């Protein structure tokens, strides 16, 4: 089980790196799906099968299909790939890269002091749904209102 | 039962978050920016799951669900805005938006 965690972690980091370095947008999207599925495997290993399932269905399924539809609709094609490649060559990524590296170093420094070996205990659907429809029922209602607002505004924005 | 050091999970979340941050800051194609935002939100969800797995609680999964809803709403609106931007400017270059006035 533990080896699964590390393999999935390596796959996730490499495919995310491919996402931000890729110039072809559809390839980048496929790499992003791979990264999300790797994170879903990590969720499963950490004992959250419900979250892993949602990650695979909602993130890698629904949200990525939404991206794919928009990419197909805009029909960017080869010109956009070439344009993307010329944008990548500019040295604009050096300063943000250094800043993000500094942030990462700080995070790693903070996390280095914290040592705890976790034993993955499976927390199934029942525990999560008991919480969702018990103390967190307001969060569920707010989420539904948020989704409704998102639906209405997406319809309004994408309309001609 | 084998154990996983908790800091490895959190380090993975930090690495993914930083990669997403680099993507948001460097890419000029607005669809790539939105994809990098997804990576960042996903890393946050991973941190929540790791932390809830530390105590064996289900609260982290509830928070992950909230993040998932947020990501779905954000992507729907973001893609709607991208479509509108493409209609007006015929490009997905984000620096075109800096010419927006008022």
mmCIF file of C-alpha atoms in Angstrom:
data_model
loop_
_atom_site.group_PDB
_atom_site.id
_atom_site.type_symbol
_atom_site.label_atom_id
_atom_site.label_comp_id
_atom_site.label_asym_id
_atom_site.label_seq_id
_atom_site.Cartn_x
_atom_site.Cartn_y
_atom_site.Cartn_z
ATOM 1 C CA UNK A 1 0.000 0.000 0.000
ATOM 2 C CA UNK A 2 2.753 2.444 0.960
ATOM 3 C CA UNK A 3 4.624 1.890 -2.320
ATOM 4 C CA UNK A 4 1.375 2.787 -4.132
ATOM 5 C CA UNK A 5 1.419 6.174 -2.380
ATOM 6 C CA UNK A 6 4.919 7.008 -3.574
ATOM 7 C CA UNK A 7 4.345 5.788 -7.141
ATOM 8 C CA UNK A 8 1.130 7.838 -7.388
ATOM 9 C CA UNK A 9 2.930 10.867 -5.885
ATOM 10 C CA UNK A 10 5.705 10.671 -8.497
ATOM 11 C CA UNK A 11 3.144 10.279 -11.313
ATOM 12 C CA UNK A 12 1.175 13.270 -9.986
ATOM 13 C CA UNK A 13 4.225 15.561 -9.784
ATOM 14 C CA UNK A 14 5.575 14.582 -13.227
ATOM 15 C CA UNK A 15 2.218 14.929 -14.972
ATOM 16 C CA UNK A 16 1.564 18.297 -13.283
ATOM 17 C CA UNK A 17 4.997 19.431 -14.484
ATOM 18 C CA UNK A 18 3.979 18.337 -17.984
ATOM 19 C CA UNK A 19 0.753 20.379 -17.666
ATOM 20 C CA UNK A 20 2.574 23.636 -17.004
ATOM 21 C CA UNK A 21 5.302 22.986 -19.607
ATOM 22 C CA UNK A 22 3.081 21.679 -22.414
ATOM 23 C CA UNK A 23 2.325 23.889 -25.410
ATOM 24 C CA UNK A 24 -0.396 21.716 -26.952
ATOM 25 C CA UNK A 25 -3.530 22.422 -24.947
ATOM 26 C CA UNK A 26 -5.244 19.054 -25.443
ATOM 27 C CA UNK A 27 -2.102 17.191 -24.361
ATOM 28 C CA UNK A 28 -1.912 19.397 -21.286
ATOM 29 C CA UNK A 29 -5.515 18.517 -20.472
ATOM 30 C CA UNK A 30 -4.797 14.784 -20.758
ATOM 31 C CA UNK A 31 -1.794 15.213 -18.435
ATOM 32 C CA UNK A 32 -4.030 17.087 -15.990
ATOM 33 C CA UNK A 33 -6.513 14.190 -16.013
ATOM 34 C CA UNK A 34 -3.603 11.808 -15.313
ATOM 35 C CA UNK A 35 -2.491 14.005 -12.411
ATOM 36 C CA UNK A 36 -6.017 14.093 -10.954
ATOM 37 C CA UNK A 37 -6.343 10.311 -11.229
ATOM 38 C CA UNK A 38 -2.975 9.894 -9.466
ATOM 39 C CA UNK A 39 -4.252 12.127 -6.656
ATOM 40 C CA UNK A 40 -7.401 9.967 -6.535
ATOM 41 C CA UNK A 41 -5.173 6.918 -5.969
ATOM 42 C CA UNK A 42 -3.436 8.800 -3.144
ATOM 43 C CA UNK A 43 -6.837 9.555 -1.559
ATOM 44 C CA UNK A 44 -7.688 5.867 -1.709
ATOM 45 C CA UNK A 45 -4.389 4.885 -0.109
ATOM 46 C CA UNK A 46 -4.904 7.464 2.648
ATOM 47 C CA UNK A 47 -8.232 5.845 3.526
ATOM 48 C CA UNK A 48 -10.698 8.192 1.832
ATOM 49 C CA UNK A 49 -12.433 6.050 -0.811
ATOM 50 C CA UNK A 50 -15.404 8.440 -1.104
ATOM 51 C CA UNK A 51 -13.141 11.398 -1.868
ATOM 52 C CA UNK A 52 -11.180 9.262 -4.355
ATOM 53 C CA UNK A 53 -14.380 8.339 -6.161
ATOM 54 C CA UNK A 54 -15.548 11.962 -6.282
ATOM 55 C CA UNK A 55 -12.133 13.058 -7.519
ATOM 56 C CA UNK A 56 -12.318 10.560 -10.390
ATOM 57 C CA UNK A 57 -15.963 11.253 -11.272
ATOM 58 C CA UNK A 58 -16.328 14.999 -10.718
ATOM 59 C CA UNK A 59 -12.796 16.337 -11.302
ATOM 60 C CA UNK A 60 -11.365 13.962 -13.907
ATOM 61 C CA UNK A 61 -14.766 13.301 -15.406
ATOM 62 C CA UNK A 62 -17.111 16.276 -15.371
ATOM 63 C CA UNK A 63 -14.814 19.309 -14.985
ATOM 64 C CA UNK A 64 -12.252 18.090 -17.527
ATOM 65 C CA UNK A 65 -15.007 17.329 -20.054
ATOM 66 C CA UNK A 66 -16.154 20.936 -19.577
ATOM 67 C CA UNK A 67 -12.620 22.099 -20.439
ATOM 68 C CA UNK A 68 -12.556 19.800 -23.466
ATOM 69 C CA UNK A 69 -15.869 21.168 -24.721
ATOM 70 C CA UNK A 70 -14.636 24.749 -24.501
ATOM 71 C CA UNK A 71 -11.336 23.875 -26.235
ATOM 72 C CA UNK A 72 -13.305 22.169 -29.006
ATOM 73 C CA UNK A 73 -15.674 25.139 -29.241
ATOM 74 C CA UNK A 74 -12.883 27.706 -29.543
ATOM 75 C CA UNK A 75 -11.094 25.436 -32.063
ATOM 76 C CA UNK A 76 -7.653 26.931 -31.394
ATOM 77 C CA UNK A 77 -5.652 24.411 -33.442
ATOM 78 C CA UNK A 78 -2.086 24.645 -34.681
ATOM 79 C CA UNK A 79 -1.699 28.431 -34.687
ATOM 80 C CA UNK A 80 -2.334 28.501 -30.970
ATOM 81 C CA UNK A 81 0.267 25.770 -30.327
ATOM 82 C CA UNK A 82 2.913 27.746 -32.233
ATOM 83 C CA UNK A 83 1.896 30.960 -30.463
ATOM 84 C CA UNK A 84 2.085 29.128 -27.143
ATOM 85 C CA UNK A 85 5.578 27.890 -27.982
ATOM 86 C CA UNK A 86 6.746 31.426 -28.755
ATOM 87 C CA UNK A 87 5.253 32.676 -25.456
ATOM 88 C CA UNK A 88 7.055 29.905 -23.570
ATOM 89 C CA UNK A 89 10.427 31.013 -24.942
ATOM 90 C CA UNK A 90 10.219 34.445 -23.350
ATOM 91 C CA UNK A 91 12.074 34.746 -20.069
ATOM 92 C CA UNK A 92 8.913 35.805 -18.192
ATOM 93 C CA UNK A 93 8.825 32.567 -16.214
ATOM 94 C CA UNK A 94 12.140 33.107 -14.384
ATOM 95 C CA UNK A 95 10.975 35.551 -11.702
ATOM 96 C CA UNK A 96 7.669 33.730 -10.908
ATOM 97 C CA UNK A 97 9.576 30.441 -10.858
ATOM 98 C CA UNK A 98 12.058 31.790 -8.316
ATOM 99 C CA UNK A 99 9.263 33.225 -6.147
ATOM 100 C CA UNK A 100 7.321 29.962 -6.213
ATOM 101 C CA UNK A 101 10.532 28.078 -5.375
ATOM 102 C CA UNK A 102 11.084 30.352 -2.365
ATOM 103 C CA UNK A 103 7.484 29.721 -1.233
ATOM 104 C CA UNK A 104 7.974 25.971 -1.650
ATOM 105 C CA UNK A 105 11.231 26.078 0.324
ATOM 106 C CA UNK A 106 9.454 27.909 3.150
ATOM 107 C CA UNK A 107 6.608 25.378 3.176
ATOM 108 C CA UNK A 108 9.055 22.476 3.209
ATOM 109 C CA UNK A 109 11.000 24.133 6.016
ATOM 110 C CA UNK A 110 7.841 24.452 8.114
ATOM 111 C CA UNK A 111 6.761 20.877 7.373
ATOM 112 C CA UNK A 112 10.195 19.520 8.225
ATOM 113 C CA UNK A 113 9.602 20.112 11.937
ATOM 114 C CA UNK A 114 6.425 18.070 11.969
ATOM 115 C CA UNK A 115 6.930 14.346 12.248
ATOM 116 C CA UNK A 116 4.096 11.904 12.564
ATOM 117 C CA UNK A 117 3.558 8.511 10.945
ATOM 118 C CA UNK A 118 -0.051 8.145 9.992
ATOM 119 C CA UNK A 119 -1.704 4.767 9.805
ATOM 120 C CA UNK A 120 -4.322 4.984 7.049
ATOM 121 C CA UNK A 121 -7.705 4.128 8.557
ATOM 122 C CA UNK A 122 -10.538 3.807 6.096
ATOM 123 C CA UNK A 123 -13.190 6.484 6.635
ATOM 124 C CA UNK A 124 -16.052 5.373 4.449
ATOM 125 C CA UNK A 125 -19.103 6.942 2.879
ATOM 126 C CA UNK A 126 -21.258 6.440 5.959
ATOM 127 C CA UNK A 127 -19.091 8.541 8.297
ATOM 128 C CA UNK A 128 -18.852 11.322 5.709
ATOM 129 C CA UNK A 129 -22.567 11.390 4.963
ATOM 130 C CA UNK A 130 -23.472 11.296 8.663
ATOM 131 C CA UNK A 131 -21.422 14.467 9.051
ATOM 132 C CA UNK A 132 -22.738 16.007 5.830
ATOM 133 C CA UNK A 133 -26.373 15.657 6.816
ATOM 134 C CA UNK A 134 -25.751 16.291 10.499
ATOM 135 C CA UNK A 135 -23.610 19.231 11.652
ATOM 136 C CA UNK A 136 -22.573 20.304 8.136
ATOM 137 C CA UNK A 137 -26.026 20.442 6.555
ATOM 138 C CA UNK A 138 -25.674 24.212 6.163
ATOM 139 C CA UNK A 139 -22.505 23.679 4.102
ATOM 140 C CA UNK A 140 -24.441 21.359 1.789
ATOM 141 C CA UNK A 141 -27.165 23.982 1.356
ATOM 142 C CA UNK A 142 -24.604 26.691 0.692
ATOM 143 C CA UNK A 143 -22.868 24.439 -1.843
ATOM 144 C CA UNK A 144 -26.140 23.940 -3.673
ATOM 145 C CA UNK A 145 -26.770 27.704 -3.725
ATOM 146 C CA UNK A 146 -23.200 28.234 -5.012
ATOM 147 C CA UNK A 147 -23.746 25.699 -7.791
ATOM 148 C CA UNK A 148 -27.058 27.327 -8.723
ATOM 149 C CA UNK A 149 -25.380 30.744 -8.864
ATOM 150 C CA UNK A 150 -22.571 29.237 -10.966
ATOM 151 C CA UNK A 151 -25.106 27.690 -13.336
ATOM 152 C CA UNK A 152 -27.051 30.926 -13.795
ATOM 153 C CA UNK A 153 -23.954 33.083 -14.295
ATOM 154 C CA UNK A 154 -22.289 30.584 -16.666
ATOM 155 C CA UNK A 155 -25.460 30.567 -18.748
ATOM 156 C CA UNK A 156 -25.588 34.351 -18.752
ATOM 157 C CA UNK A 157 -21.876 34.815 -19.572
ATOM 158 C CA UNK A 158 -21.679 32.260 -22.373
ATOM 159 C CA UNK A 159 -24.860 33.551 -24.013
ATOM 160 C CA UNK A 160 -24.465 35.593 -27.184
ATOM 161 C CA UNK B 1 -0.053 -2.041 9.059
ATOM 162 C CA UNK B 2 2.441 0.113 7.204
ATOM 163 C CA UNK B 3 2.610 3.784 7.921
ATOM 164 C CA UNK B 4 3.113 6.849 5.764
ATOM 165 C CA UNK B 5 4.930 9.849 7.280
ATOM 166 C CA UNK B 6 2.360 12.661 7.279
ATOM 167 C CA UNK B 7 4.899 15.237 6.135
ATOM 168 C CA UNK B 8 5.362 13.330 2.868
ATOM 169 C CA UNK B 9 1.693 13.844 2.047
ATOM 170 C CA UNK B 10 1.865 17.513 2.979
ATOM 171 C CA UNK B 11 5.117 17.967 1.012
ATOM 172 C CA UNK B 12 3.398 16.474 -2.038
ATOM 173 C CA UNK B 13 0.513 18.924 -1.578
ATOM 174 C CA UNK B 14 2.995 21.839 -1.321
ATOM 175 C CA UNK B 15 4.858 20.745 -4.465
ATOM 176 C CA UNK B 16 1.629 20.464 -6.457
ATOM 177 C CA UNK B 17 0.479 23.850 -5.119
ATOM 178 C CA UNK B 18 3.766 25.520 -6.110
ATOM 179 C CA UNK B 19 3.629 23.977 -9.591
ATOM 180 C CA UNK B 20 0.102 25.303 -9.998
ATOM 181 C CA UNK B 21 1.258 28.724 -8.780
ATOM 182 C CA UNK B 22 4.060 28.771 -11.369
ATOM 183 C CA UNK B 23 1.499 27.874 -14.023
ATOM 184 C CA UNK B 24 -0.860 30.682 -12.962
ATOM 185 C CA UNK B 25 1.954 33.240 -12.919
ATOM 186 C CA UNK B 26 3.725 32.280 -16.148
ATOM 187 C CA UNK B 27 1.205 31.071 -18.704
ATOM 188 C CA UNK B 28 -0.393 33.619 -21.010
ATOM 189 C CA UNK B 29 -3.114 31.384 -22.409
ATOM 190 C CA UNK B 30 -6.110 31.929 -20.142
ATOM 191 C CA UNK B 31 -7.234 28.281 -20.416
ATOM 192 C CA UNK B 32 -3.843 27.200 -19.031
ATOM 193 C CA UNK B 33 -4.266 29.671 -16.173
ATOM 194 C CA UNK B 34 -7.627 28.093 -15.324
ATOM 195 C CA UNK B 35 -6.088 24.608 -15.492
ATOM 196 C CA UNK B 36 -3.281 25.661 -13.136
ATOM 197 C CA UNK B 37 -5.917 27.032 -10.751
ATOM 198 C CA UNK B 38 -7.500 23.574 -10.797
ATOM 199 C CA UNK B 39 -4.129 22.071 -9.863
ATOM 200 C CA UNK B 40 -3.845 24.493 -6.927
ATOM 201 C CA UNK B 41 -7.375 23.733 -5.662
ATOM 202 C CA UNK B 42 -6.670 20.031 -6.005
ATOM 203 C CA UNK B 43 -3.485 20.383 -3.937
ATOM 204 C CA UNK B 44 -5.496 22.136 -1.220
ATOM 205 C CA UNK B 45 -7.972 19.263 -1.210
ATOM 206 C CA UNK B 46 -5.083 16.814 -0.907
ATOM 207 C CA UNK B 47 -3.778 18.703 2.140
ATOM 208 C CA UNK B 48 -7.251 18.456 3.733
ATOM 209 C CA UNK B 49 -7.469 14.710 3.087
ATOM 210 C CA UNK B 50 -3.964 14.119 4.497
ATOM 211 C CA UNK B 51 -4.818 16.143 7.617
ATOM 212 C CA UNK B 52 -8.116 14.298 8.179
ATOM 213 C CA UNK B 53 -6.344 10.994 7.685
ATOM 214 C CA UNK B 54 -3.970 12.030 10.498
ATOM 215 C CA UNK B 55 -6.815 11.843 13.043
ATOM 216 C CA UNK B 56 -8.982 9.347 11.163
ATOM 217 C CA UNK B 57 -11.818 11.884 10.977
ATOM 218 C CA UNK B 58 -14.293 12.494 8.144
ATOM 219 C CA UNK B 59 -14.246 16.315 8.424
ATOM 220 C CA UNK B 60 -11.441 16.604 5.884
ATOM 221 C CA UNK B 61 -13.525 14.776 3.317
ATOM 222 C CA UNK B 62 -16.416 17.178 3.983
ATOM 223 C CA UNK B 63 -14.056 20.096 3.337
ATOM 224 C CA UNK B 64 -12.829 18.356 0.193
ATOM 225 C CA UNK B 65 -16.437 18.180 -0.973
ATOM 226 C CA UNK B 66 -16.803 21.933 -0.426
ATOM 227 C CA UNK B 67 -13.595 22.548 -2.407
ATOM 228 C CA UNK B 68 -14.911 20.308 -5.186
ATOM 229 C CA UNK B 69 -18.123 22.345 -5.389
ATOM 230 C CA UNK B 70 -16.104 25.556 -5.429
ATOM 231 C CA UNK B 71 -13.890 24.219 -8.234
ATOM 232 C CA UNK B 72 -16.895 23.187 -10.305
ATOM 233 C CA UNK B 73 -18.588 26.587 -9.941
ATOM 234 C CA UNK B 74 -15.306 28.414 -10.613
ATOM 235 C CA UNK B 75 -14.609 26.429 -13.776
ATOM 236 C CA UNK B 76 -18.135 26.943 -15.111
ATOM 237 C CA UNK B 77 -17.927 30.719 -14.672
ATOM 238 C CA UNK B 78 -14.293 30.900 -15.806
ATOM 239 C CA UNK B 79 -14.991 29.018 -19.015
ATOM 240 C CA UNK B 80 -18.040 31.215 -19.656
ATOM 241 C CA UNK B 81 -15.782 34.264 -19.305
ATOM 242 C CA UNK B 82 -13.197 32.703 -21.645
ATOM 243 C CA UNK B 83 -15.870 32.131 -24.307
ATOM 244 C CA UNK B 84 -17.021 35.743 -23.945
ATOM 245 C CA UNK B 85 -13.406 36.985 -24.138
ATOM 246 C CA UNK B 86 -12.754 34.927 -27.270
ATOM 247 C CA UNK B 87 -15.871 36.375 -28.898
ATOM 248 C CA UNK B 88 -14.767 39.942 -28.217
ATOM 249 C CA UNK B 89 -11.018 39.750 -28.841
ATOM 250 C CA UNK B 90 -10.582 36.576 -30.975
ATOM 251 C CA UNK B 91 -7.724 35.507 -28.702
ATOM 252 C CA UNK B 92 -7.075 33.705 -25.427
ATOM 253 C CA UNK B 93 -4.030 35.855 -24.574
ATOM 254 C CA UNK B 94 -4.532 37.074 -21.006
ATOM 255 C CA UNK B 95 -2.477 40.268 -21.534
ATOM 256 C CA UNK B 96 -5.200 41.550 -23.878
ATOM 257 C CA UNK B 97 -7.318 42.055 -20.768
ATOM 258 C CA UNK B 98 -4.857 44.628 -19.413
ATOM 259 C CA UNK B 99 -6.117 47.003 -22.101
ATOM 260 C CA UNK B 100 -9.561 46.870 -20.565
ATOM 261 C CA UNK B 101 -10.684 50.312 -19.420
ATOM 262 C CA UNK B 102 -13.283 51.186 -16.855
#
